[in-house]
Amino acid sequence: MEPPLKPDMYADYEQLAEDVRVMQRRMAGIRATAESDDGLISATVGGAGELLELSLDPRIYRTADSAALAKDITDTIHEAAGLSTEQGLAIAAGFLPPGMDADTADLRFDPVLRRLDRPERGDGR
């Protein structure tokens, strides 16, 4: 059973929850763009690595290799997602233990916020 929060601890929790929300808003504003080596493909992703924009130069149609085109598109999107993750790690650095990187950090802080927002019931649940 968790002990009930003291008034000053509650204020600390409220501040931490607000700090996490601010961080999440900053992360939601991330836009990371990568370009393929030949400059014919550009991909922009958001803070969660979601594809927001994909630009294909008409010159991509000069080569009829759909497998190579698909690989180039995928690679470009993955590069943009990696840049987005780096930006997210920079924003979240103050909330993460030392040594966290893109492979070990979970930048979705929703579970933390749910825990911080849950009213303390004093019964350990």
CSV table of N, CA and C in Angstrom, one decimal:
chain,number,residue,atom,x,y,z
A,1,MET,N,0.8,-1.2,0.0
A,1,MET,CA,0.0,0.0,0.0
A,1,MET,C,0.9,1.2,0.0
A,2,GLU,N,0.6,2.2,-0.9
A,2,GLU,CA,1.3,3.4,-1.0
A,2,GLU,C,0.8,4.4,0.1
A,3,PRO,N,1.8,5.1,0.7
A,3,PRO,CA,1.3,6.1,1.7
A,3,PRO,C,0.6,7.3,1.0
A,4,PRO,N,-0.3,7.9,1.7
A,4,PRO,CA,-1.0,9.1,1.1
A,4,PRO,C,0.1,10.2,0.9
A,5,LEU,N,-0.2,11.0,-0.1
A,5,LEU,CA,0.7,12.1,-0.4
A,5,LEU,C,0.6,13.2,0.6
A,6,LYS,N,1.7,13.8,0.9
A,6,LYS,CA,1.7,15.0,1.8
A,6,LYS,C,1.4,16.2,0.9
A,7,PRO,N,0.9,17.3,1.4
A,7,PRO,CA,0.6,18.4,0.6
A,7,PRO,C,1.7,18.9,-0.3
A,8,ASP,N,3.0,19.0,0.3
A,8,ASP,CA,4.1,19.4,-0.5
A,8,ASP,C,4.4,18.4,-1.6
A,9,MET,N,4.3,17.1,-1.4
A,9,MET,CA,4.5,16.1,-2.4
A,9,MET,C,3.5,16.2,-3.5
A,10,TYR,N,2.2,16.5,-3.1
A,10,TYR,CA,1.2,16.7,-4.1
A,10,TYR,C,1.5,17.8,-5.1
A,11,ALA,N,2.0,19.0,-4.5
A,11,ALA,CA,2.4,20.1,-5.4
A,11,ALA,C,3.6,19.7,-6.3
A,12,ASP,N,4.5,18.9,-5.8
A,12,ASP,CA,5.6,18.4,-6.6
A,12,ASP,C,5.1,17.5,-7.7
A,13,TYR,N,4.1,16.6,-7.4
A,13,TYR,CA,3.5,15.8,-8.5
A,13,TYR,C,2.8,16.6,-9.5
A,14,GLU,N,2.1,17.6,-9.0
A,14,GLU,CA,1.3,18.5,-10.0
A,14,GLU,C,2.3,19.2,-10.9
A,15,GLN,N,3.4,19.7,-10.3
A,15,GLN,CA,4.4,20.4,-11.2
A,15,GLN,C,5.1,19.4,-12.1
A,16,LEU,N,5.4,18.2,-11.7
A,16,LEU,CA,6.0,17.2,-12.6
A,16,LEU,C,5.0,16.9,-13.7
A,17,ALA,N,3.7,16.7,-13.4
A,17,ALA,CA,2.8,16.4,-14.4
A,17,ALA,C,2.7,17.5,-15.4
A,18,GLU,N,2.7,18.7,-15.0
A,18,GLU,CA,2.6,19.9,-15.9
A,18,GLU,C,3.9,19.9,-16.7
A,19,ASP,N,5.1,19.7,-16.1
A,19,ASP,CA,6.3,19.7,-16.9
A,19,ASP,C,6.3,18.6,-18.0
A,20,VAL,N,5.7,17.4,-17.7
A,20,VAL,CA,5.6,16.4,-18.7
A,20,VAL,C,4.7,16.8,-19.8
A,21,ARG,N,3.6,17.4,-19.4
A,21,ARG,CA,2.6,17.9,-20.5
A,21,ARG,C,3.3,18.9,-21.4
A,22,VAL,N,4.1,19.8,-20.9
A,22,VAL,CA,4.8,20.8,-21.7
A,22,VAL,C,5.7,20.1,-22.6
A,23,MET,N,6.5,19.1,-22.1
A,23,MET,CA,7.4,18.4,-22.9
A,23,MET,C,6.7,17.6,-24.0
A,24,GLN,N,5.5,17.1,-23.7
A,24,GLN,CA,4.7,16.4,-24.7
A,24,GLN,C,4.3,17.3,-25.8
A,25,ARG,N,3.9,18.5,-25.4
A,25,ARG,CA,3.5,19.5,-26.4
A,25,ARG,C,4.7,19.9,-27.3
A,26,ARG,N,5.8,20.0,-26.7
A,26,ARG,CA,7.0,20.3,-27.5
A,26,ARG,C,7.3,19.2,-28.5
A,27,MET,N,7.2,18.0,-28.0
A,27,MET,CA,7.5,16.8,-28.8
A,27,MET,C,6.5,16.7,-29.9
A,28,ALA,N,5.2,17.0,-29.7
A,28,ALA,CA,4.2,17.0,-30.7
A,28,ALA,C,4.5,18.0,-31.8
A,29,GLY,N,5.3,19.0,-31.5
A,29,GLY,CA,5.6,20.0,-32.5
A,29,GLY,C,6.8,19.6,-33.3
A,30,ILE,N,7.4,18.5,-33.1
A,30,ILE,CA,8.6,18.1,-33.8
A,30,ILE,C,8.3,17.8,-35.3
A,31,ARG,N,9.1,18.3,-36.1
A,31,ARG,CA,9.0,18.0,-37.6
A,31,ARG,C,10.4,17.7,-38.0
A,32,ALA,N,10.7,16.5,-38.5
A,32,ALA,CA,12.0,16.1,-38.9
A,32,ALA,C,11.9,15.7,-40.4
A,33,THR,N,12.8,16.2,-41.2
A,33,THR,CA,12.8,15.9,-42.6
A,33,THR,C,14.1,15.3,-43.0
A,34,ALA,N,14.0,14.3,-43.8
A,34,ALA,CA,15.2,13.6,-44.4
A,34,ALA,C,15.0,13.6,-45.9
A,35,GLU,N,16.1,13.6,-46.6
A,35,GLU,CA,16.1,13.5,-48.1
A,35,GLU,C,16.9,12.3,-48.5
A,36,SER,N,16.5,11.7,-49.6
A,36,SER,CA,17.3,10.5,-50.1
A,36,SER,C,18.6,11.0,-50.6
A,37,ASP,N,19.5,10.1,-50.8
A,37,ASP,CA,20.9,10.4,-51.3
A,37,ASP,C,20.9,11.1,-52.6
A,38,ASP,N,19.9,10.7,-53.5
A,38,ASP,CA,19.9,11.4,-54.8
A,38,ASP,C,19.0,12.6,-54.8
A,39,GLY,N,18.4,13.0,-53.7
A,39,GLY,CA,17.6,14.2,-53.5
A,39,GLY,C,16.2,14.1,-54.2
A,40,LEU,N,15.8,12.9,-54.6
A,40,LEU,CA,14.5,12.8,-55.3
A,40,LEU,C,13.4,12.5,-54.3
A,41,ILE,N,13.7,12.1,-53.1
A,41,ILE,CA,12.7,11.7,-52.1
A,41,ILE,C,12.9,12.6,-50.9
A,42,SER,N,11.8,13.1,-50.4
A,42,SER,CA,11.9,13.8,-49.1
A,42,SER,C,10.7,13.4,-48.2
A,43,ALA,N,11.0,13.1,-47.0
A,43,ALA,CA,10.0,12.6,-46.0
A,43,ALA,C,10.1,13.5,-44.7
A,44,THR,N,8.9,13.9,-44.3
A,44,THR,CA,8.8,14.6,-43.0
A,44,THR,C,8.0,13.8,-42.1
A,45,VAL,N,8.5,13.6,-40.8
A,45,VAL,CA,7.7,12.9,-39.8
A,45,VAL,C,7.5,13.8,-38.6
A,46,GLY,N,6.5,13.4,-37.8
A,46,GLY,CA,6.2,14.2,-36.6
A,46,GLY,C,7.0,13.6,-35.4
A,47,GLY,N,6.6,14.1,-34.2
A,47,GLY,CA,7.3,13.7,-33.0
A,47,GLY,C,7.2,12.2,-32.6
A,48,ALA,N,6.2,11.6,-33.1
A,48,ALA,CA,6.0,10.1,-32.8
A,48,ALA,C,6.5,9.3,-34.0
A,49,GLY,N,7.2,9.9,-34.9
A,49,GLY,CA,7.7,9.2,-36.1
A,49,GLY,C,6.7,9.0,-37.2
A,50,GLU,N,5.5,9.6,-37.0
A,50,GLU,CA,4.5,9.4,-38.0
A,50,GLU,C,4.7,10.2,-39.3
A,51,LEU,N,4.5,9.6,-40.4
A,51,LEU,CA,4.8,10.3,-41.7
A,51,LEU,C,3.8,11.4,-41.9
A,52,LEU,N,4.3,12.6,-42.1
A,52,LEU,CA,3.4,13.8,-42.3
A,52,LEU,C,3.4,14.2,-43.7
A,53,GLU,N,4.5,14.0,-44.4
A,53,GLU,CA,4.6,14.4,-45.8
A,53,GLU,C,5.7,13.6,-46.5
A,54,LEU,N,5.3,13.3,-47.7
A,54,LEU,CA,6.3,12.5,-48.6
A,54,LEU,C,6.3,13.2,-49.9
A,55,SER,N,7.5,13.6,-50.4
A,55,SER,CA,7.6,14.3,-51.7
A,55,SER,C,8.4,13.5,-52.6
A,56,LEU,N,7.9,13.3,-53.8
A,56,LEU,CA,8.6,12.5,-54.8
A,56,LEU,C,8.9,13.4,-56.0
A,57,ASP,N,10.1,13.5,-56.4
A,57,ASP,CA,10.5,14.3,-57.6
A,57,ASP,C,10.0,13.5,-58.8
A,58,PRO,N,9.4,14.1,-59.8
A,58,PRO,CA,9.0,13.3,-61.0
A,58,PRO,C,10.1,12.5,-61.6
A,59,ARG,N,11.4,12.9,-61.4
A,59,ARG,CA,12.5,12.1,-62.0
A,59,ARG,C,12.6,10.7,-61.5
A,60,ILE,N,11.9,10.4,-60.4
A,60,ILE,CA,12.0,9.0,-59.9
A,60,ILE,C,11.4,8.0,-60.9
A,61,TYR,N,10.6,8.5,-61.8
A,61,TYR,CA,9.9,7.6,-62.8
A,61,TYR,C,10.9,7.3,-64.0
A,62,ARG,N,12.1,7.8,-64.0
A,62,ARG,CA,13.0,7.5,-65.1
A,62,ARG,C,13.5,6.1,-65.0
A,63,THR,N,13.5,5.6,-63.8
A,63,THR,CA,14.0,4.2,-63.6
A,63,THR,C,12.7,3.4,-63.2
A,64,ALA,N,12.6,2.2,-63.8
A,64,ALA,CA,11.4,1.4,-63.6
A,64,ALA,C,11.6,0.3,-62.6
A,65,ASP,N,12.5,0.6,-61.6
A,65,ASP,CA,12.8,-0.4,-60.5
A,65,ASP,C,12.0,0.0,-59.3
A,66,SER,N,10.8,-0.6,-59.2
A,66,SER,CA,9.9,-0.3,-58.1
A,66,SER,C,10.4,-0.8,-56.7
A,67,ALA,N,11.2,-1.9,-56.7
A,67,ALA,CA,11.8,-2.4,-55.5
A,67,ALA,C,12.8,-1.4,-54.9
A,68,ALA,N,13.6,-0.8,-55.8
A,68,ALA,CA,14.6,0.2,-55.4
A,68,ALA,C,14.0,1.4,-54.9
A,69,LEU,N,12.9,1.8,-55.6
A,69,LEU,CA,12.1,3.0,-55.2
A,69,LEU,C,11.5,2.8,-53.8
A,70,ALA,N,10.9,1.7,-53.6
A,70,ALA,CA,10.3,1.4,-52.3
A,70,ALA,C,11.4,1.4,-51.2
A,71,LYS,N,12.5,0.8,-51.5
A,71,LYS,CA,13.6,0.8,-50.5
A,71,LYS,C,14.1,2.2,-50.2
A,72,ASP,N,14.2,3.0,-51.2
A,72,ASP,CA,14.7,4.4,-51.0
A,72,ASP,C,13.6,5.2,-50.2
A,73,ILE,N,12.4,5.0,-50.5
A,73,ILE,CA,11.3,5.7,-49.7
A,73,ILE,C,11.4,5.3,-48.3
A,74,THR,N,11.4,4.0,-48.1
A,74,THR,CA,11.5,3.4,-46.7
A,74,THR,C,12.7,3.9,-45.9
A,75,ASP,N,13.8,3.9,-46.6
A,75,ASP,CA,15.1,4.3,-45.9
A,75,ASP,C,15.0,5.8,-45.6
A,76,THR,N,14.4,6.6,-46.4
A,76,THR,CA,14.3,8.1,-46.2
A,76,THR,C,13.3,8.3,-45.0
A,77,ILE,N,12.2,7.6,-45.0
A,77,ILE,CA,11.3,7.7,-43.8
A,77,ILE,C,11.9,7.3,-42.5
A,78,HIS,N,12.7,6.2,-42.6
A,78,HIS,CA,13.4,5.7,-41.4
A,78,HIS,C,14.4,6.8,-40.9
A,79,GLU,N,15.1,7.4,-41.8
A,79,GLU,CA,16.1,8.4,-41.5
A,79,GLU,C,15.4,9.6,-40.8
A,80,ALA,N,14.3,10.0,-41.4
A,80,ALA,CA,13.5,11.1,-40.8
A,80,ALA,C,13.0,10.8,-39.4
A,81,ALA,N,12.5,9.5,-39.2
A,81,ALA,CA,12.1,9.1,-37.9
A,81,ALA,C,13.2,9.1,-36.9
A,82,GLY,N,14.4,8.7,-37.3
A,82,GLY,CA,15.6,8.7,-36.4
A,82,GLY,C,15.9,10.1,-36.0
A,83,LEU,N,15.8,11.1,-36.9
A,83,LEU,CA,16.0,12.5,-36.6
A,83,LEU,C,15.0,13.0,-35.6
A,84,SER,N,13.7,12.6,-35.8
A,84,SER,CA,12.6,12.9,-34.9
A,84,SER,C,12.9,12.4,-33.5
A,85,THR,N,13.3,11.2,-33.4
A,85,THR,CA,13.7,10.5,-32.1
A,85,THR,C,14.8,11.3,-31.4
A,86,GLU,N,15.8,11.7,-32.2
A,86,GLU,CA,16.9,12.4,-31.6
A,86,GLU,C,16.4,13.8,-31.0
A,87,GLN,N,15.5,14.4,-31.7
A,87,GLN,CA,14.9,15.7,-31.2
A,87,GLN,C,14.1,15.4,-30.0
A,88,GLY,N,13.3,14.4,-30.0
A,88,GLY,CA,12.5,14.0,-28.8
A,88,GLY,C,13.4,13.7,-27.6
A,89,LEU,N,14.5,13.0,-27.8
A,89,LEU,CA,15.4,12.7,-26.7
A,89,LEU,C,16.0,14.0,-26.1
A,90,ALA,N,16.3,14.9,-27.0
A,90,ALA,CA,16.9,16.2,-26.5
A,90,ALA,C,15.9,16.9,-25.7
A,91,ILE,N,14.6,16.9,-26.1
A,91,ILE,CA,13.6,17.6,-25.3
A,91,ILE,C,13.3,16.9,-24.0
A,92,ALA,N,13.4,15.5,-24.0
A,92,ALA,CA,13.0,14.8,-22.8
A,92,ALA,C,14.2,14.5,-21.9
A,93,ALA,N,15.4,14.9,-22.3
A,93,ALA,CA,16.6,14.6,-21.5
A,93,ALA,C,16.5,14.8,-20.0
A,94,GLY,N,15.9,15.8,-19.6
A,94,GLY,CA,15.8,16.1,-18.2
A,94,GLY,C,14.9,15.2,-17.4
A,95,PHE,N,14.1,14.4,-18.1
A,95,PHE,CA,13.2,13.4,-17.5
A,95,PHE,C,13.7,12.0,-17.6
A,96,LEU,N,14.8,11.8,-18.2
A,96,LEU,CA,15.3,10.4,-18.5
A,96,LEU,C,16.6,10.2,-17.6
A,97,PRO,N,16.8,8.9,-17.2
A,97,PRO,CA,18.0,8.6,-16.5
A,97,PRO,C,19.2,8.7,-17.4
A,98,PRO,N,20.4,8.9,-16.9
A,98,PRO,CA,21.6,9.0,-17.7
A,98,PRO,C,21.8,7.8,-18.5
A,99,GLY,N,22.3,7.9,-19.7
A,99,GLY,CA,22.6,6.8,-20.6
A,99,GLY,C,21.4,6.3,-21.4
A,100,MET,N,20.3,6.9,-21.3
A,100,MET,CA,19.1,6.5,-22.1
A,100,MET,C,19.4,6.9,-23.6
A,101,ASP,N,19.0,6.1,-24.5
A,101,ASP,CA,19.2,6.4,-25.9
A,101,ASP,C,17.9,6.0,-26.7
A,102,ALA,N,17.9,6.1,-28.0
A,102,ALA,CA,16.7,5.8,-28.8
A,102,ALA,C,16.3,4.4,-28.6
A,103,ASP,N,17.2,3.5,-28.3
A,103,ASP,CA,16.9,2.1,-28.2
A,103,ASP,C,16.3,1.7,-26.9
A,104,THR,N,16.6,2.5,-25.8
A,104,THR,CA,16.1,2.2,-24.5
A,104,THR,C,15.1,3.1,-23.9
A,105,ALA,N,14.9,4.3,-24.5
A,105,ALA,CA,13.9,5.2,-24.0
A,105,ALA,C,12.6,5.1,-24.6
A,106,ASP,N,11.5,5.2,-23.8
A,106,ASP,CA,10.2,5.2,-24.3
A,106,ASP,C,9.7,6.7,-24.1
A,107,LEU,N,9.6,7.4,-25.2
A,107,LEU,CA,9.3,8.8,-25.1
A,107,LEU,C,7.8,9.1,-25.1
A,108,ARG,N,7.0,8.0,-24.9
A,108,ARG,CA,5.5,8.2,-24.7
A,108,ARG,C,5.3,8.3,-23.2
A,109,PHE,N,5.1,9.4,-22.7
A,109,PHE,CA,5.0,9.6,-21.2
A,109,PHE,C,3.6,9.5,-20.7
A,110,ASP,N,2.7,9.0,-21.6
A,110,ASP,CA,1.3,8.9,-21.1
A,110,ASP,C,1.1,8.0,-19.9
A,111,PRO,N,1.8,6.9,-19.8
A,111,PRO,CA,1.7,6.1,-18.5
A,111,PRO,C,2.1,6.9,-17.3
A,112,VAL,N,3.1,7.7,-17.4
A,112,VAL,CA,3.6,8.6,-16.3
A,112,VAL,C,2.5,9.5,-15.9
A,113,LEU,N,1.9,10.2,-16.9
A,113,LEU,CA,0.8,11.2,-16.7
A,113,LEU,C,-0.4,10.5,-16.0
A,114,ARG,N,-0.7,9.3,-16.5
A,114,ARG,CA,-1.9,8.6,-15.9
A,114,ARG,C,-1.6,8.3,-14.4
A,115,ARG,N,-0.4,8.0,-14.1
A,115,ARG,CA,0.0,7.7,-12.7
A,115,ARG,C,-0.1,9.0,-11.9
A,116,LEU,N,0.5,10.1,-12.5
A,116,LEU,CA,0.5,11.3,-11.8
A,116,LEU,C,-0.9,11.9,-11.6
A,117,ASP,N,-1.8,11.7,-12.6
A,117,ASP,CA,-3.1,12.3,-12.5
A,117,ASP,C,-4.1,11.5,-11.7
A,118,ARG,N,-3.7,10.2,-11.4
A,118,ARG,CA,-4.6,9.4,-10.6
A,118,ARG,C,-4.7,9.9,-9.2
A,119,PRO,N,-5.9,10.2,-8.7
A,119,PRO,CA,-6.1,10.7,-7.3
A,119,PRO,C,-5.6,9.6,-6.4
A,120,GLU,N,-4.9,10.0,-5.4
A,120,GLU,CA,-4.4,9.0,-4.4
A,120,GLU,C,-5.6,8.6,-3.5
A,121,ARG,N,-5.9,7.3,-3.5
A,121,ARG,CA,-7.0,6.8,-2.8
A,121,ARG,C,-6.6,6.3,-1.4
A,122,GLY,N,-5.3,6.1,-1.2
A,122,GLY,CA,-4.8,5.6,0.1
A,122,GLY,C,-5.0,4.1,0.2
A,123,ASP,N,-5.5,3.4,-0.8
A,123,ASP,CA,-5.8,2.0,-0.7
A,123,ASP,C,-4.8,1.2,-1.5
A,124,GLY,N,-3.8,1.9,-2.1
A,124,GLY,CA,-2.8,1.1,-2.9
A,124,GLY,C,-3.2,0.8,-4.3
A,125,ARG,N,-4.3,1.1,-4.7
A,125,ARG,CA,-4.7,0.8,-6.1
A,125,ARG,C,-4.6,2.0,-7.0
